Short mmCIF file of C-alpha atoms in Angstrom, two decimals:
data_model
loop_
_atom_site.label_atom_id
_atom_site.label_comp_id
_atom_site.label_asym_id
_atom_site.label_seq_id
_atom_site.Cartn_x
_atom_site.Cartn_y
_atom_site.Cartn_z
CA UNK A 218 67.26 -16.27 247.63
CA UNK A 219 69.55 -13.15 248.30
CA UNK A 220 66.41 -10.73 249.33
CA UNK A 221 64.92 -13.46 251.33
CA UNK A 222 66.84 -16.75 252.80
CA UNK A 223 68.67 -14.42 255.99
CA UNK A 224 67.34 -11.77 257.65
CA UNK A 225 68.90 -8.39 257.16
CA UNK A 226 70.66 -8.23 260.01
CA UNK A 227 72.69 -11.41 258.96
CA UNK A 228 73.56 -10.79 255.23
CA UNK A 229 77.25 -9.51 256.55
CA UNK A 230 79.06 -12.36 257.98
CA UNK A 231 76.83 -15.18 256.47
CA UNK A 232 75.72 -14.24 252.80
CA UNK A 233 78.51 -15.06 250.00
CA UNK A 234 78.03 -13.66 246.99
CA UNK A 235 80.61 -15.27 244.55
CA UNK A 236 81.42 -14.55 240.57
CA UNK A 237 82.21 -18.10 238.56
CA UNK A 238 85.18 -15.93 236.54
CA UNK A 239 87.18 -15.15 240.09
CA UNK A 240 86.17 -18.55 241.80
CA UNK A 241 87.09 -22.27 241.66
CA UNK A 242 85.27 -24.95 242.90
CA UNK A 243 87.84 -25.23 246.04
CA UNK A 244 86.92 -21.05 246.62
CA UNK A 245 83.03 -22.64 246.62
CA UNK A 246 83.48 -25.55 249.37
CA UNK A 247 85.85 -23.87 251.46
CA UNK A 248 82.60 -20.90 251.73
CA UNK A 249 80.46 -23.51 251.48
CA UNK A 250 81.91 -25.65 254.86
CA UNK A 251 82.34 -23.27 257.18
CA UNK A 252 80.00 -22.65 259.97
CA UNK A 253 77.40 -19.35 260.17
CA UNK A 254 78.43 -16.75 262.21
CA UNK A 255 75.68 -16.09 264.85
CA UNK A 256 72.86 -17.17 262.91
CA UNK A 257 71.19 -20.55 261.87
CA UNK A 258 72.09 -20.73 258.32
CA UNK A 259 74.45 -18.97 255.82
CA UNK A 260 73.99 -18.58 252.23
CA UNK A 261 76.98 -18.83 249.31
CA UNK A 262 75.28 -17.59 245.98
CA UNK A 263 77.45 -18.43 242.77
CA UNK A 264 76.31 -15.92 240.15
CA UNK A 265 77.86 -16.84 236.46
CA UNK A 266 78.49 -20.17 237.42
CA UNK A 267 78.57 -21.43 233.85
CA UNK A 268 82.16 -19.25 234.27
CA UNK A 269 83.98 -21.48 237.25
CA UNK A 270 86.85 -21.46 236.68
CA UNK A 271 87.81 -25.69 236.99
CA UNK A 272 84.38 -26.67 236.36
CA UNK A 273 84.23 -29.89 234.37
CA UNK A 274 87.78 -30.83 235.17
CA UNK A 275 87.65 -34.49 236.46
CA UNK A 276 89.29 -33.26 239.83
CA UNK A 277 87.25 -29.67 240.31
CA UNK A 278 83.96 -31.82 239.82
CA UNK A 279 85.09 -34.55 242.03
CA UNK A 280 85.21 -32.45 244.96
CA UNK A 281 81.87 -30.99 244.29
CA UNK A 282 80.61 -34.67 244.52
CA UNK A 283 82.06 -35.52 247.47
CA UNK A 284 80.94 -32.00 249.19
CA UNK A 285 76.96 -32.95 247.22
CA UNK A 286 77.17 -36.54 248.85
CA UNK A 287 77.50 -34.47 252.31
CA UNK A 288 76.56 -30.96 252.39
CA UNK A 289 76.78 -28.38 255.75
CA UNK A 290 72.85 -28.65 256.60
CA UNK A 291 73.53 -25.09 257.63
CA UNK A 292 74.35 -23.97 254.19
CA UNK A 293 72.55 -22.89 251.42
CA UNK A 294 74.90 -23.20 248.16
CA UNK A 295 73.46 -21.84 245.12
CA UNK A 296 74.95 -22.10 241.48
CA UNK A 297 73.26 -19.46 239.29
CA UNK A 298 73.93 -20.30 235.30
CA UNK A 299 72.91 -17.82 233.21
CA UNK A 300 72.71 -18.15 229.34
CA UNK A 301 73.98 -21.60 229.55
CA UNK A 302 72.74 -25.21 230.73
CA UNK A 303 74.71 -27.98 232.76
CA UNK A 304 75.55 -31.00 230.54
CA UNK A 305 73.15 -33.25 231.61
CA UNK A 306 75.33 -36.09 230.65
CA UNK A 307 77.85 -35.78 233.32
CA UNK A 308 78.45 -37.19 236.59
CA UNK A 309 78.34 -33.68 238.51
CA UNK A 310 74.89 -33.35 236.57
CA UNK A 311 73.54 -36.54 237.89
CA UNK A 312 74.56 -36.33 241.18
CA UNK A 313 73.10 -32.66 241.08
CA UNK A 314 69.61 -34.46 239.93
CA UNK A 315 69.75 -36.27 242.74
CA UNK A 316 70.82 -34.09 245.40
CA UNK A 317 69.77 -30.84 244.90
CA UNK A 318 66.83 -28.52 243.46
CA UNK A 319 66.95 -26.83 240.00
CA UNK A 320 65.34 -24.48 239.30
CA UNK A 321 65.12 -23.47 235.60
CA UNK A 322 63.61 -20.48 234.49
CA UNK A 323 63.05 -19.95 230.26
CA UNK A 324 61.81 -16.84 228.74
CA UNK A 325 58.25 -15.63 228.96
CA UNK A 326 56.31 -16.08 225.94
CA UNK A 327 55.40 -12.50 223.97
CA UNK A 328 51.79 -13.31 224.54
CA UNK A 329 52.27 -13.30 228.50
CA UNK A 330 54.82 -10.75 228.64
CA UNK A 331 52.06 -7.75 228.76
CA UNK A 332 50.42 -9.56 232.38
CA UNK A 333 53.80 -9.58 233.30
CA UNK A 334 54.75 -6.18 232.92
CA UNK A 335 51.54 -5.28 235.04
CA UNK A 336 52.13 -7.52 237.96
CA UNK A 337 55.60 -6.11 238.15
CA UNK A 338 54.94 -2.69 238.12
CA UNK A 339 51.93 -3.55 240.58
CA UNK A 340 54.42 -5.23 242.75
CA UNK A 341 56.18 -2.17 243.02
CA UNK A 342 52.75 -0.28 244.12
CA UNK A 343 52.07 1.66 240.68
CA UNK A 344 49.65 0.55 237.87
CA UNK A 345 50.10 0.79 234.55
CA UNK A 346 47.05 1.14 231.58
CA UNK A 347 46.40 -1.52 229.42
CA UNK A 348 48.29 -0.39 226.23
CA UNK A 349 51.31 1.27 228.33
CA UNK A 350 51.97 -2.72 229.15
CA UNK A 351 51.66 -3.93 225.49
CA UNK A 352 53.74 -1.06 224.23
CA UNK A 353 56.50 -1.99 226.64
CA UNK A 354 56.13 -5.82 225.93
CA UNK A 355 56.51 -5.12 222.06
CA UNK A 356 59.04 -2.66 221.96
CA UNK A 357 61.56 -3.98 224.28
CA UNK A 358 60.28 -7.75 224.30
CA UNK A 359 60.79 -10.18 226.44
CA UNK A 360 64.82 -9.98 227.34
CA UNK A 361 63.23 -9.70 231.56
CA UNK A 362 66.88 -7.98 232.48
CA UNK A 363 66.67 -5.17 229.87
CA UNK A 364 62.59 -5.12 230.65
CA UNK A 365 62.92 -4.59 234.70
CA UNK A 366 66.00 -2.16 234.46
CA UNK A 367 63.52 -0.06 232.14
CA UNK A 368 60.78 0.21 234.04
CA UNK A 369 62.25 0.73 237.36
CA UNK A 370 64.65 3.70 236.01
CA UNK A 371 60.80 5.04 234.83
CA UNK A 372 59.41 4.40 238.06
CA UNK A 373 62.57 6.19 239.87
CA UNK A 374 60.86 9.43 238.21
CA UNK A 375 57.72 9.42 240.59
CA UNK A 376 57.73 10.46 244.38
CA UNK A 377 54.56 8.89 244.73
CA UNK A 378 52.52 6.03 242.77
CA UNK A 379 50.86 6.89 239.55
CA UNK A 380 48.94 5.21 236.68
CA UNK A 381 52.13 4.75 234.23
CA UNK A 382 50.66 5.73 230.56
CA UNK A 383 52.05 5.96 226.97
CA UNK A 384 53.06 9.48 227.72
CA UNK A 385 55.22 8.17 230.81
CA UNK A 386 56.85 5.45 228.71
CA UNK A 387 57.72 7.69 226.30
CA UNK A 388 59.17 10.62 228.26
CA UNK A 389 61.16 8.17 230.27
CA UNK A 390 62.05 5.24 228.21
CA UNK A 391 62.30 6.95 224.74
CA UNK A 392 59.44 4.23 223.52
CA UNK A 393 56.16 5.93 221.72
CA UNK A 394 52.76 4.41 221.30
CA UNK A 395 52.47 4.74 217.92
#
């Protein structure tokens, strides 16, 4: 949603990026109702949201409702939890069910982690042999944060696209084949 929901050119004025720690829910809506600036939409991305600061006081949650019940059509709000899940049990959960689009990503399985790491890497116009991909997949396994930071330091290495090997994962990620 940050790459791709506002062109370039309008990622200044109308793209929020906001940290649950330093935000309350009244720091959200007040991002979250005003207007875009020269553009059709704007976008207010809460990263950490599991970290709000008021979230799941009676009041804080409230006014999340009430914004839920009648969102700014020009605004895209996003809530990003990471580590943690919503408590499905609660009002603000319900009303989220009903209103809005979750997305929930788990962990890739070990077995798919290998097709994975090749798509990735492909995706960033390299390839990568067979057994590079498994030794990557077994050696750092399948935390995808730790995974992508590792390969794309590796791939920071090459001017131009190569066939990543053993050798290459080994020289620049410290893992061997063996």
């Amino acid at each position: 949603i940050e790459a791709n929901a506002l062109p370039p050119a309008d990622r200044g004025f109308n793209q929020i990026i906001l940290y649950g720690k330093e935000a309350t829910v009244a720091t959200i809506l007040n991002n979250a109702k005003r207007f875009p600036m020269m553009s059709e939409r704007q976008v207010v991305i809460v990263k950490e949201a599991q970290n709000i600061q008021d979230l799941g006081r009676e009041e804080a949650d409230q006014q999340l409702i009430q914004y839920l019940k009648n969102p700014l059509p020009s605004t895209i709000l996003v809530f990003a939890y990471k580590y943690k899940v919503l408590d499905g049990r609660k009002a603000l959960a319900r009303e989220l069910d009903k209103r809005a689009v979750l997305v929930k990503s788990d962990k890739i399985p070990e077995y798919r982690l290998a097709p994975y790491i090749d798509a990735y890497v492909k995706g960033k116009g390299f390839t990568i042999e067979p057994r590079a991909c498994q030794v990557l997949a077994e050696s750092i396994g399948n935390n995808m944060e730790v995974l992508t930071n590792e390969i794309d330091k590796m791939l920071i290495n090459f001017e131009e696209p190569v066939e990543i090997t053993t050798g290459h994962i080994q020289q620049f990620i410290g893992t061997s084949g063996d």
